[in-house]
Coordinates of C-alpha atoms in Angstrom, one line a residue:
X230 CA 16.1 29.1 -94.3
X231 CA 12.4 29.1 -93.5
X232 CA 12.9 26.9 -90.4
X233 CA 15.7 29.1 -89.0
X234 CA 13.9 32.3 -89.8
X235 CA 10.8 31.2 -87.9
X236 CA 12.8 30.0 -85.0
X237 CA 14.8 33.2 -84.6
X238 CA 12.8 36.0 -86.0
X239 CA 11.6 38.8 -83.7
X240 CA 8.3 40.2 -84.9
X241 CA 8.5 43.9 -86.0
X242 CA 6.2 46.3 -84.2
X243 CA 3.5 47.5 -86.6
X244 CA 2.9 51.3 -86.7
X245 CA -0.8 50.8 -87.6
X246 CA -2.6 47.8 -86.3
X247 CA -4.1 45.7 -89.1
X248 CA -7.9 45.4 -88.8
X249 CA -7.8 41.7 -89.3
X250 CA -4.4 40.4 -88.3
X251 CA -3.4 37.1 -89.9
X252 CA -2.1 34.5 -87.5
X253 CA 1.6 33.8 -88.0
X254 CA 2.6 30.3 -88.7
X255 CA 3.8 28.2 -85.8
X256 CA 7.5 28.2 -85.1
X257 CA 9.3 24.9 -86.0
X258 CA 9.1 22.4 -83.2
X259 CA 9.8 18.7 -82.5
X260 CA 6.6 16.7 -83.3
X261 CA 6.7 13.3 -81.7
X262 CA 6.0 10.3 -84.0
X263 CA 4.4 7.1 -82.7
X264 CA 6.9 4.4 -83.3
X265 CA 4.6 1.6 -82.0
X266 CA 4.9 -0.7 -79.0
X267 CA 8.6 -0.3 -78.3
X268 CA 10.6 0.8 -75.3
X269 CA 13.9 0.8 -77.2
X270 CA 16.3 3.7 -76.7
X271 CA 17.3 4.9 -80.1
X272 CA 20.9 6.3 -80.2
X273 CA 21.3 5.5 -83.9
X274 CA 19.5 7.7 -86.5
X275 CA 19.8 8.2 -90.2
X276 CA 17.7 11.0 -91.8
X277 CA 17.4 10.3 -95.5
X278 CA 14.6 12.9 -96.2
X279 CA 11.5 14.4 -94.6
X280 CA 9.7 11.1 -95.5
X281 CA 12.4 8.5 -94.9
X282 CA 14.3 7.9 -91.7
X283 CA 15.9 4.9 -89.9
X284 CA 16.5 4.5 -86.2
X285 CA 18.4 1.8 -84.2
X286 CA 18.9 1.0 -80.6
X287 CA 18.6 -1.4 -77.7
X288 CA 17.3 -4.9 -78.0
X289 CA 18.6 -5.2 -81.6
X290 CA 15.9 -2.8 -82.7
X291 CA 15.9 -1.2 -86.2
X292 CA 12.8 0.8 -87.4
X293 CA 12.2 2.5 -90.7
X294 CA 9.6 5.0 -91.9
X295 CA 8.9 6.0 -95.5
X296 CA 5.9 8.3 -94.8
X297 CA 7.3 11.0 -92.6
X298 CA 6.8 9.1 -89.3
X299 CA 3.1 8.3 -89.8
X300 CA 4.0 4.6 -89.8
X301 CA 7.0 2.6 -88.8
X302 CA 8.1 -0.9 -89.8
X303 CA 10.2 -3.1 -87.5
X304 CA 13.0 -4.2 -89.7
X305 CA 15.3 -5.5 -87.0
X306 CA 17.8 -8.1 -88.1
X307 CA 16.8 -11.6 -86.8
X308 CA 18.6 -13.0 -83.8
X309 CA 20.0 -9.7 -82.6
X310 CA 17.8 -9.0 -79.5
X311 CA 20.9 -9.1 -77.3
X312 CA 22.7 -6.3 -79.3
X313 CA 22.8 -2.6 -79.0
X314 CA 22.6 -0.8 -82.4
X315 CA 24.2 2.5 -81.5
X316 CA 24.8 3.8 -85.0
X317 CA 23.0 3.5 -88.4
X318 CA 23.9 5.0 -91.7
X319 CA 21.4 4.9 -94.6
X320 CA 21.9 5.7 -98.2
X321 CA 18.2 5.7 -99.2
X322 CA 14.9 3.9 -98.2
X323 CA 16.3 0.5 -99.0
X324 CA 20.1 0.5 -98.3
X325 CA 21.4 0.9 -94.7
X326 CA 24.3 -0.2 -92.6
X327 CA 23.9 -0.7 -88.8
X328 CA 26.6 -1.0 -86.1
X329 CA 26.2 -2.9 -82.8
X330 CA 28.6 -1.8 -80.0
X331 CA 30.2 -3.7 -77.2
X332 CA 33.2 -5.8 -76.2
X333 CA 34.4 -8.7 -78.4
X334 CA 31.7 -10.3 -80.6
X335 CA 29.0 -7.8 -79.4
X336 CA 30.6 -5.4 -81.9
X337 CA 29.1 -6.2 -85.3
X338 CA 28.0 -4.6 -88.6
X339 CA 25.0 -5.6 -90.7
X340 CA 23.9 -4.3 -94.1
X341 CA 20.5 -4.4 -95.9
X342 CA 19.7 -3.7 -99.6
X343 CA 16.0 -4.3 -99.4
X344 CA 14.7 -2.0 -96.8
X345 CA 15.4 -4.3 -93.9
X346 CA 13.6 -7.4 -95.2
X347 CA 16.9 -9.2 -95.1
X348 CA 20.3 -8.4 -93.5
X349 CA 23.8 -9.7 -94.0
X350 CA 26.3 -9.7 -91.2
X351 CA 29.4 -8.1 -92.8
X352 CA 31.7 -7.8 -89.7
X353 CA 32.0 -9.5 -86.3
X354 CA 34.7 -8.4 -84.0
X355 CA 36.8 -11.3 -82.7
X356 CA 39.3 -9.2 -80.6
X357 CA 38.2 -9.1 -77.0
X358 CA 40.2 -5.9 -76.5
X359 CA 38.2 -4.0 -79.2
X360 CA 35.0 -2.1 -78.6
X361 CA 33.5 -0.4 -81.6
X362 CA 31.6 2.9 -81.0
X363 CA 30.8 4.7 -84.2
X364 CA 30.6 4.5 -88.0
X365 CA 30.7 7.1 -90.8
X366 CA 30.6 7.1 -94.6
X367 CA 32.3 9.5 -97.1
X368 CA 30.0 8.4 -99.9
X369 CA 27.9 5.3 -100.7
X370 CA 31.0 3.1 -101.0
X371 CA 33.7 4.4 -98.6
X372 CA 33.3 4.4 -94.9
X373 CA 35.0 3.8 -91.5
X374 CA 34.1 2.2 -88.2
X375 CA 36.0 3.2 -85.0
X376 CA 37.0 1.2 -81.9
X377 CA 38.3 2.3 -78.6
X378 CA 42.1 2.0 -78.3
X379 CA 43.8 -1.4 -78.8
X380 CA 47.5 -1.5 -78.0
X381 CA 47.4 2.2 -77.2
X382 CA 45.8 3.5 -80.4
X383 CA 42.3 3.9 -81.7
X384 CA 41.4 1.2 -84.2
X385 CA 39.8 1.8 -87.6
X386 CA 38.0 -0.5 -90.0
X387 CA 37.5 0.6 -93.6
X388 CA 35.0 -0.4 -96.3
X389 CA 35.2 0.3 -100.0
X390 CA 31.9 -1.5 -101.0
X391 CA 29.3 0.3 -98.9
X392 CA 29.8 -1.9 -95.8
X393 CA 29.6 -5.3 -97.5
X394 CA 33.1 -6.0 -96.3
X395 CA 35.6 -4.4 -93.9
X396 CA 39.4 -4.4 -93.5
X397 CA 41.5 -3.3 -90.5
X398 CA 43.5 -0.1 -91.3
X399 CA 47.2 0.1 -90.1
X400 CA 47.6 2.2 -87.0
X401 CA 51.1 3.7 -87.8
X402 CA 49.5 7.1 -88.5
X403 CA 47.4 7.2 -85.4
X404 CA 48.7 9.2 -82.5
X405 CA 49.0 7.4 -79.1
X406 CA 45.8 7.4 -77.0
X407 CA 45.8 9.1 -73.6
X408 CA 45.4 7.1 -70.5
X409 CA 41.7 6.3 -70.2
X410 CA 40.8 7.8 -73.5
X411 CA 37.9 6.4 -75.5
X412 CA 35.0 7.2 -77.7
X413 CA 31.4 7.7 -76.5
X414 CA 28.8 5.5 -78.3
X415 CA 26.0 8.0 -77.3
X416 CA 24.6 9.2 -80.6
X417 CA 26.5 7.7 -83.6
X418 CA 28.4 11.0 -83.9
X419 CA 31.8 10.3 -82.4
X420 CA 33.1 9.7 -85.9
X421 CA 32.0 12.1 -88.7
X422 CA 33.0 13.0 -92.2
X423 CA 32.8 15.9 -94.6
X424 CA 33.7 15.7 -98.3
X425 CA 35.5 12.8 -99.9
X426 CA 38.5 12.3 -97.5
X427 CA 38.1 14.3 -94.2
X428 CA 37.1 12.5 -91.1
X429 CA 37.1 13.5 -87.4
X430 CA 37.0 11.3 -84.2
X431 CA 35.8 12.6 -80.8
X432 CA 37.2 11.4 -77.5
X433 CA 36.7 11.6 -73.8
X434 CA 37.5 9.9 -70.5
X435 CA 41.0 11.2 -70.3
X436 CA 42.8 14.3 -68.8
X437 CA 42.0 16.1 -72.0
X438 CA 39.0 15.9 -74.4
X439 CA 40.4 15.7 -77.9
X440 CA 39.3 15.7 -81.5
X441 CA 41.4 13.7 -84.0
X442 CA 41.4 14.6 -87.7
X443 CA 42.4 12.7 -90.8
X444 CA 42.5 14.1 -94.3
X445 CA 43.3 10.8 -96.1
X446 CA 40.3 8.6 -95.0
X447 CA 41.9 7.4 -91.8
X448 CA 45.5 6.6 -92.7
X449 CA 47.1 9.4 -90.8
X450 CA 45.8 11.5 -88.0
X451 CA 46.5 14.7 -85.9
X452 CA 45.1 15.2 -82.4
X453 CA 43.9 18.6 -81.0
X454 CA 42.8 19.4 -77.5
X455 CA 39.3 21.0 -77.0
X456 CA 38.0 23.1 -74.2
X457 CA 35.2 20.7 -73.3
X458 CA 35.1 19.1 -69.8
X459 CA 37.6 16.3 -69.2
X460 CA 39.4 14.6 -66.4
X461 CA 36.8 11.9 -65.7
X462 CA 35.5 8.8 -67.5
X463 CA 32.1 10.5 -67.9
X464 CA 33.3 13.7 -69.5
X465 CA 34.5 14.6 -73.0
X466 CA 33.4 15.3 -76.6
X467 CA 30.3 13.2 -77.3
X468 CA 29.3 14.4 -80.8
X469 CA 30.7 16.3 -83.8
X470 CA 29.2 17.9 -86.9
X471 CA 31.0 19.5 -89.8
X472 CA 29.2 21.7 -92.3
X473 CA 32.2 21.4 -94.6
X474 CA 35.9 20.5 -94.2
X475 CA 36.5 23.8 -92.2
X476 CA 33.5 24.6 -90.0
X477 CA 32.7 22.2 -87.2
X478 CA 30.9 21.9 -83.9
X479 CA 31.7 19.8 -80.8
X480 CA 29.3 19.1 -78.0
X481 CA 29.4 17.0 -74.8
X482 CA 30.1 17.6 -71.2
X483 CA 29.4 15.2 -68.3
X484 CA 26.7 12.6 -69.0
X485 CA 25.8 11.8 -65.4
X486 CA 22.4 13.1 -64.4
X487 CA 22.6 16.1 -62.1
X488 CA 26.2 16.9 -63.0
X489 CA 27.0 20.3 -64.3
X490 CA 28.4 20.6 -67.8
X491 CA 30.1 23.9 -68.3
X492 CA 31.9 24.5 -71.6
X493 CA 29.6 21.9 -73.2
X494 CA 30.3 23.1 -76.7
X495 CA 33.0 24.4 -78.9
X496 CA 33.4 25.4 -82.6
X497 CA 36.2 25.4 -85.2
X498 CA 36.7 27.3 -88.5
X499 CA 39.9 25.6 -89.6
X500 CA 39.0 22.0 -89.8
X501 CA 39.7 21.3 -86.1
X502 CA 43.2 22.6 -85.8
X503 CA 41.9 25.0 -83.1
X504 CA 38.7 24.7 -81.1
X505 CA 37.2 27.7 -79.4
X506 CA 34.7 27.4 -76.5
X507 CA 31.2 28.7 -77.0
X508 CA 30.8 31.9 -75.0
X509 CA 27.2 30.9 -74.3
X510 CA 27.2 27.1 -74.4
X511 CA 24.2 24.8 -73.9
X512 CA 23.0 24.7 -70.4
X513 CA 23.7 21.0 -69.9
X514 CA 25.3 17.9 -71.3
X515 CA 24.5 17.4 -75.0
X516 CA 25.0 14.1 -76.9
X517 CA 24.1 14.9 -80.5
X518 CA 24.5 17.8 -82.9
X519 CA 23.6 18.6 -86.5
X520 CA 23.8 21.6 -88.8
X521 CA 20.5 22.7 -90.3
X522 CA 20.6 22.1 -94.1
X523 CA 21.3 25.0 -96.5
X524 CA 22.1 27.4 -93.6
X525 CA 25.7 28.4 -92.8
X526 CA 25.3 29.3 -89.2
X527 CA 22.4 27.4 -87.6
X528 CA 22.5 24.0 -85.8
X529 CA 20.7 22.0 -83.2
X530 CA 22.2 20.1 -80.2
X531 CA 20.2 17.6 -78.2
X532 CA 20.5 15.7 -74.9
X533 CA 18.4 14.2 -72.2
X534 CA 17.3 17.6 -70.9
X535 CA 16.5 19.4 -74.1
X536 CA 17.4 20.8 -77.5
X537 CA 19.5 23.9 -78.0
X538 CA 19.7 26.1 -81.1
X539 CA 22.6 28.2 -82.4
X540 CA 22.3 30.7 -85.2
X541 CA 25.9 32.0 -85.1
X542 CA 27.8 28.9 -85.9
X543 CA 28.2 27.6 -82.4
X544 CA 29.1 30.7 -80.5
X545 CA 25.9 31.1 -78.6
X546 CA 23.2 28.5 -77.8
X547 CA 19.7 28.8 -76.4
X548 CA 17.3 26.1 -75.3
X549 CA 14.2 25.7 -77.6
X550 CA 12.8 22.4 -76.3
X551 CA 12.8 20.4 -73.1
X552 CA 12.2 16.9 -74.5
X553 CA 14.7 14.1 -74.0
X554 CA 16.7 13.1 -77.2
X555 CA 20.0 11.4 -77.6
X556 CA 20.7 12.0 -81.3
X557 CA 19.8 14.4 -84.2
X558 CA 20.3 14.2 -87.9
X559 CA 19.2 16.4 -90.9
X560 CA 18.6 15.5 -94.5
X561 CA 19.4 17.7 -97.5
X562 CA 15.7 18.4 -98.1
X563 CA 15.5 20.1 -94.6
X564 CA 14.1 17.0 -93.0
X565 CA 15.5 17.0 -89.4
X566 CA 14.9 14.1 -87.0
X567 CA 15.7 13.4 -83.4
X568 CA 15.5 10.1 -81.4
X569 CA 16.1 8.9 -77.9
X570 CA 14.8 7.0 -74.9
X571 CA 11.5 5.1 -74.6
X572 CA 11.0 4.8 -78.4
X573 CA 11.0 8.6 -78.8
X574 CA 11.4 9.8 -82.4
X575 CA 10.4 13.3 -83.6
X576 CA 10.6 15.3 -86.8
X577 CA 11.1 19.1 -87.0
X578 CA 7.8 20.5 -88.2
X579 CA 7.3 24.0 -89.6

């Protein structure tokens, strides 16, 4: 509540000036953290708390902090310099699962139980037609990983042991993909969960930008059109965030620099059965979105040209920072983090 109040409050006009006014605390802002000598682009981010966060990205890079970003340890899995780790999910300071994206064997999953000191490869894709984009967990044991369509349908992997092993789910309950439809591995948020069974999948690249929903951990799905930009391989829904199984946000647009991105955000209050455009959307393409913890109507969206804030559950957005970030994530203790290009990682300070 404090973070949102400070971001949005308009100071009241005093009737009698105070003789010794007390300076008001600074509004919350992104404070860059020094991640060390790295040029990696971090599109994977897992906020565990204000102290603990994991980031993953290009060059097979995985970093971890346990002191609020004051220091970072390179815990990259050995022999993975050629991989792009676009998504990471962490359960605490020691246990994390990271997803590498790409065609064929470039798509892999690794898990650590000792803070990144050692890693175990738990999945390697052997189907040249598959390209895994995102990963999400319902709890510490149950999770899914999503691939672009194979044989005309999105492909899902499932784990029941925290990412130590994976199995291919049947696709009989998956609606057919549209021509050119795929997921965007831009922020690790094209597949998200809320509660023990609900999961949503964001798409783009086709004539319509859609969100698919499953209420049974990925066995059966329904697809809904969104008002976000579509009709081009560079347009669609890039990221989702659900506060609960009913209230969700979708952001995206056109990721090409210099391209306009009207209608770059939408919101739902019925679990994704209907998506309404934001009357005042972000001013440009956004690749990541996160609800602020313990607040029912506030969220942040990030992209290469800045950060936007909504305080009315996604109806109106305003730019609050111009720094470049690809992804954003918040922990239950109000620890919010953002990450992006050139090793950029920041924590929301207030």
